Short mmCIF file of C-alpha atoms in Angstrom, two decimals:
data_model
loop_
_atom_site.label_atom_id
_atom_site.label_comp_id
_atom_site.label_asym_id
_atom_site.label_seq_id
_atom_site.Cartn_x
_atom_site.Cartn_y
_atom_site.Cartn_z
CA UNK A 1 0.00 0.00 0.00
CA UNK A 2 1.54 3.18 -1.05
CA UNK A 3 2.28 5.99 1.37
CA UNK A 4 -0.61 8.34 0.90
CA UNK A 5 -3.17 5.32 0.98
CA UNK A 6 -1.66 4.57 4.66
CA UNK A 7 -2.21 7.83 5.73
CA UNK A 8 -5.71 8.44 4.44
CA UNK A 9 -6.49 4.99 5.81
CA UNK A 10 -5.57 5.86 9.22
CA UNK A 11 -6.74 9.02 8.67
CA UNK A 12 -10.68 7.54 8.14
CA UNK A 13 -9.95 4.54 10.68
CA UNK A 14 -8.72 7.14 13.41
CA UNK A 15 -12.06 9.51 12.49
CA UNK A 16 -14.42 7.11 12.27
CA UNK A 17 -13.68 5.56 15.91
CA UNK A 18 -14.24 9.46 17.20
CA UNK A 19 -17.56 10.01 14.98
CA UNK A 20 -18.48 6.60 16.42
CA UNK A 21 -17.36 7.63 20.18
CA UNK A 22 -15.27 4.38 20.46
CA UNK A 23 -12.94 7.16 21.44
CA UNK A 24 -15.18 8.97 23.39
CA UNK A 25 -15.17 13.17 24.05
CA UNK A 26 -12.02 14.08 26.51
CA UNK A 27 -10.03 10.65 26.59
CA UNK A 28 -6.50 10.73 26.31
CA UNK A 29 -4.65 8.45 23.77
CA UNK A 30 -1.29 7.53 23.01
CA UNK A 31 0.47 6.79 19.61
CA UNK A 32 1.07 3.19 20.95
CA UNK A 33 -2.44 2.82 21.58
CA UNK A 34 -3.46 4.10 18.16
CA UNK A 35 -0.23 1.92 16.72
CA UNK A 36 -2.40 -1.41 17.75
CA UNK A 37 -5.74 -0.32 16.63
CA UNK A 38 -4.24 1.15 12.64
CA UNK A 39 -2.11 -0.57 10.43
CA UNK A 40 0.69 1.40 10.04
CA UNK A 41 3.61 3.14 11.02
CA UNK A 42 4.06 6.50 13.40
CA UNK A 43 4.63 8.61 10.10
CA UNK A 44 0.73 7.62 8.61
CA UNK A 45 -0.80 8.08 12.03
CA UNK A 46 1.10 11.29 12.76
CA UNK A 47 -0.25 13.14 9.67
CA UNK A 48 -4.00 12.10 10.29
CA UNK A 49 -3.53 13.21 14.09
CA UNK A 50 -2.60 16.44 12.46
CA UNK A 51 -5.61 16.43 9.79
CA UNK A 52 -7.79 15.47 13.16
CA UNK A 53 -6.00 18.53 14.72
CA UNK A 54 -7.05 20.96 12.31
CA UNK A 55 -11.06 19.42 12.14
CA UNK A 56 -10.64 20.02 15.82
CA UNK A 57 -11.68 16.48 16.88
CA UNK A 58 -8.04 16.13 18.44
CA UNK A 59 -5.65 18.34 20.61
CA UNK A 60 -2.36 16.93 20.15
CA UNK A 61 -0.69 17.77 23.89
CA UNK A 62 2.89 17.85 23.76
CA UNK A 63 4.47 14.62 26.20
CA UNK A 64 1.35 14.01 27.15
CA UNK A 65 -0.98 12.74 24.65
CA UNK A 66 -4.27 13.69 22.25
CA UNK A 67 -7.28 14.97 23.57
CA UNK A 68 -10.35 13.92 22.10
CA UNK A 69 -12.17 17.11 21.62
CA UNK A 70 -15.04 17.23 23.99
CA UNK A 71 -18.66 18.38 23.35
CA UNK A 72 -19.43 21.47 24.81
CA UNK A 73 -22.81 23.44 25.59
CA UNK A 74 -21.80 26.26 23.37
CA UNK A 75 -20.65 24.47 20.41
CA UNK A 76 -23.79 22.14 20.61
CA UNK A 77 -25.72 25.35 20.61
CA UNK A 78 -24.26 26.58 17.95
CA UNK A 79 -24.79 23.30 15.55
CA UNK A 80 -28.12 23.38 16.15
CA UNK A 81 -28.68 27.06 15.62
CA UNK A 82 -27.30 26.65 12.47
CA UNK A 83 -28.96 23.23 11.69
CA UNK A 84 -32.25 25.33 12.51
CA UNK A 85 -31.89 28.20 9.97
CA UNK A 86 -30.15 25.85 7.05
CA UNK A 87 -31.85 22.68 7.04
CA UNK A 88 -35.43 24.02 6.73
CA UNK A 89 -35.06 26.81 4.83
CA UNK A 90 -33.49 23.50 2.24
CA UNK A 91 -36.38 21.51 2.09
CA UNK A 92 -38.82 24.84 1.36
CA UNK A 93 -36.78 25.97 -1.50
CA UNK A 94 -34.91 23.28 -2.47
CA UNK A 95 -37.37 20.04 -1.51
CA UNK A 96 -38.87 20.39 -4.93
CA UNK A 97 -35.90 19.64 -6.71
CA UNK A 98 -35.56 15.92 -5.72
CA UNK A 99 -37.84 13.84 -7.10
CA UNK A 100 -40.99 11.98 -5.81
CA UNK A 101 -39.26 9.20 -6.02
CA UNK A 102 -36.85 10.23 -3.65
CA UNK A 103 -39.28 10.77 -1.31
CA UNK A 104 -40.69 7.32 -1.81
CA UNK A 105 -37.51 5.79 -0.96
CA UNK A 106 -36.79 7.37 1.97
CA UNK A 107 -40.58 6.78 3.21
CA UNK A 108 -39.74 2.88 2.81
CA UNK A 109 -37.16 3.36 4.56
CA UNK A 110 -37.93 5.07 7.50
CA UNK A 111 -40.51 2.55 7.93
CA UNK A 112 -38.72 -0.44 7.80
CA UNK A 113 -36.73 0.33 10.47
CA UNK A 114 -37.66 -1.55 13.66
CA UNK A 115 -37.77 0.47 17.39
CA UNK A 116 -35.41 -1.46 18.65
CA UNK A 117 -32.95 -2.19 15.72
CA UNK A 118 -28.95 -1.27 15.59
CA UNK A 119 -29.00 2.30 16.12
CA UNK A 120 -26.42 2.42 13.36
CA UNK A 121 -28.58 1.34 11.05
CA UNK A 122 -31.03 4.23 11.44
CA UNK A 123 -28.00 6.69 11.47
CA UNK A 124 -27.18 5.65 8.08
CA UNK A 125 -30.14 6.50 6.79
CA UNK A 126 -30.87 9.50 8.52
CA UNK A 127 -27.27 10.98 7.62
CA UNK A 128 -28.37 9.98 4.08
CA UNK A 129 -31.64 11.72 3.95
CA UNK A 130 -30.81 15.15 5.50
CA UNK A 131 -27.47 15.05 3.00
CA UNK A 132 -29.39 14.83 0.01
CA UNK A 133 -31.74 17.86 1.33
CA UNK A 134 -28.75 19.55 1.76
CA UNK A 135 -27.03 18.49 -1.00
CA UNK A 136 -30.18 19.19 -3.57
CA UNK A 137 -29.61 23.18 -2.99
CA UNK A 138 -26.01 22.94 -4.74
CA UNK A 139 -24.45 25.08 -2.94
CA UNK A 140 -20.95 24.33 -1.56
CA UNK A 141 -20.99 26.53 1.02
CA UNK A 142 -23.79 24.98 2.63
CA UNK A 143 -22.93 21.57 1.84
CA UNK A 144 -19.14 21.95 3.16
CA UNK A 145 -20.84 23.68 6.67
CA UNK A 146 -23.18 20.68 6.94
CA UNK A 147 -20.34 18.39 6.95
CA UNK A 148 -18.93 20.47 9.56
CA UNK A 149 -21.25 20.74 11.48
CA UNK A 150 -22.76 16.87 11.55
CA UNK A 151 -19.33 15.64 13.21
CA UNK A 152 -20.58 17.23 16.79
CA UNK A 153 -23.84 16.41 15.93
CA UNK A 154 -22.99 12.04 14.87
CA UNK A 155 -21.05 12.12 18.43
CA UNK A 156 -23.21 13.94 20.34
CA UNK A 157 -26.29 11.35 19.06
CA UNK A 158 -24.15 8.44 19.53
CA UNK A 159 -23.26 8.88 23.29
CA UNK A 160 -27.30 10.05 23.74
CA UNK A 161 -28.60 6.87 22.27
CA UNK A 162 -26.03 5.11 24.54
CA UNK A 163 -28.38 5.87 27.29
CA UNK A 164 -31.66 5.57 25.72
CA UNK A 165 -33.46 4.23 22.85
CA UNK A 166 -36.22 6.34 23.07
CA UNK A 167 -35.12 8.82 20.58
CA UNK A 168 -34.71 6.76 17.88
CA UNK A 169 -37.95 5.67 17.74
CA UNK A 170 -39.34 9.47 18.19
CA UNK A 171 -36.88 10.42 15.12
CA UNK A 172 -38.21 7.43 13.05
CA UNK A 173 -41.77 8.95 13.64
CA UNK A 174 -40.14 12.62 12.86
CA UNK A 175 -38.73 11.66 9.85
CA UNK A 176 -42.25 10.05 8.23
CA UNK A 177 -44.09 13.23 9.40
CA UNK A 178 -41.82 15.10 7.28
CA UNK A 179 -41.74 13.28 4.15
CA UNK A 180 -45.70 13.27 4.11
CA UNK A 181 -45.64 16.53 3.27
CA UNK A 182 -42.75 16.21 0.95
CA UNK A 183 -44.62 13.54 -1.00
CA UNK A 184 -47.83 16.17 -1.45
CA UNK A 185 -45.26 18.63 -2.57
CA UNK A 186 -46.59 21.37 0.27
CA UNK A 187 -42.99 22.48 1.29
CA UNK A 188 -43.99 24.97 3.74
CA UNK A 189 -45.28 22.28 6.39
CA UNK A 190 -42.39 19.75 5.29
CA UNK A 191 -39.99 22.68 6.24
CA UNK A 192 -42.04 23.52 9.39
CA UNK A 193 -42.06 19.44 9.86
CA UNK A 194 -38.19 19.81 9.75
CA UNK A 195 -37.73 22.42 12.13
CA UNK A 196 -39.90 20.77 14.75
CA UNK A 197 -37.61 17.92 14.31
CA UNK A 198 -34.53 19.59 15.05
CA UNK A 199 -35.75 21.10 18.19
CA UNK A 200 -36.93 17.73 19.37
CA UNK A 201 -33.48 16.35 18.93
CA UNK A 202 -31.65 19.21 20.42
CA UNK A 203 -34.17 18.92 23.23
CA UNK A 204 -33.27 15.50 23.17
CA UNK A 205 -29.18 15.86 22.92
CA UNK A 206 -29.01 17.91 25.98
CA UNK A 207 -31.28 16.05 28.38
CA UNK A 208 -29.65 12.40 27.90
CA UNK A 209 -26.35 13.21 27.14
CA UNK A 210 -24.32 13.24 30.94
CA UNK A 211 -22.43 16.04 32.10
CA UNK A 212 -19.31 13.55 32.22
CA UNK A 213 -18.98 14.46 28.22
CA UNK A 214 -20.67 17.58 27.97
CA UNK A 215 -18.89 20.86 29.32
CA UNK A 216 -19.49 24.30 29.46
#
């Protein structure tokens, strides 16, 4: 495997167990403890600790270790602010680009999924569904702050749904009371739908997650 492939493979191995919370928010690691869980040399997981660094998931803490970033009140506050004023202003001007088919898909989908099925499974689709909202508008600037953005919000869901299951099934509801709407093509209540959403998982986010990975 050539040198770049090692690094982006560590790179995406490293990220996904902090998106996944297998590292969860404020532990310390060490390079030998990332050395048995990549393949690789130092060099390889050096430069994705630094590619970490600068998507501020890591701290790298000279003789001492890196820091997974925590989640903190303020930040959390401001994902959802921004989740609020993006995501349904997408569906009411953008919604109608997708087609009904789309729509149709999704619908299936969402209600397939059983209450009390692998939370990742549900994840997966939900990541897919508001991404392609998101994504319809074409606009990078959007679409590069949603990706942002959905790396506190993956984490912060993860460690939630750690203590409860509750929400998932709430969401799965959520998600079919906005694509109702979608599928009769009246945007303003599938936009409205998607806003009460949001504030039911933010709701959500800050009452389960425990003060042991949430800070001020």
């Amino acid at each position: 495997m050539s040198k770049n492939n090692l690094k982006q493979q560590a790179y995406q191995m490293i990220r996904e167990k902090i998106m996944n919370c297998e590292y969860p928010p404020g532990i310390l690691l060490n390079e030998n403890m990332l050395l048995n869980a990549v393949p690789g040399s130092r060099t390889p997981i050096r430069d994705a600790l630094g590619r970490l660094e600068q998507e501020k998931l890591v701290t790298i803490l000279p003789k001492k270790g890196i820091l997974v970033a925590g989640l903190s009140v303020r930040d959390l506050q401001a994902v959802y602010e921004t989740r609020l004023q993006l995501e349904p202003y997408a569906v009411l001007h953008y919604g109608n680009t997708l087609p009904e088919s789309f729509y149709m898909e999704y619908y299936e989908k969402f209600s397939h999924i059983t209450d009390h099925g692998p939370a990742a499974a549900h994840y997966s689709i939900d990541d897919s569904y508001h991404m392609s909202i998101i994504q319809a508008t074409e606009n990078p600037y959007f679409i590069h702050m949603y990706e942002q953005i959905h790396l506190q919000t993956h984490r912060a869901r993860i460690l939630a749904a750690q203590i409860t299951d509750i929400r998932l099934k709430d969401s799965k509801k959520e998600h079919l009371e906005i694509l109702i709407p979608c599928l009769k093509k009246d945007w303003e209540a599938a936009a409205q739908k998607m806003h009460d959403h949001l504030l039911n998982s933010q709701t959500s986010v800050f009452r389960e997650l425990s003060p042991s990975y949430i800070a001020l």
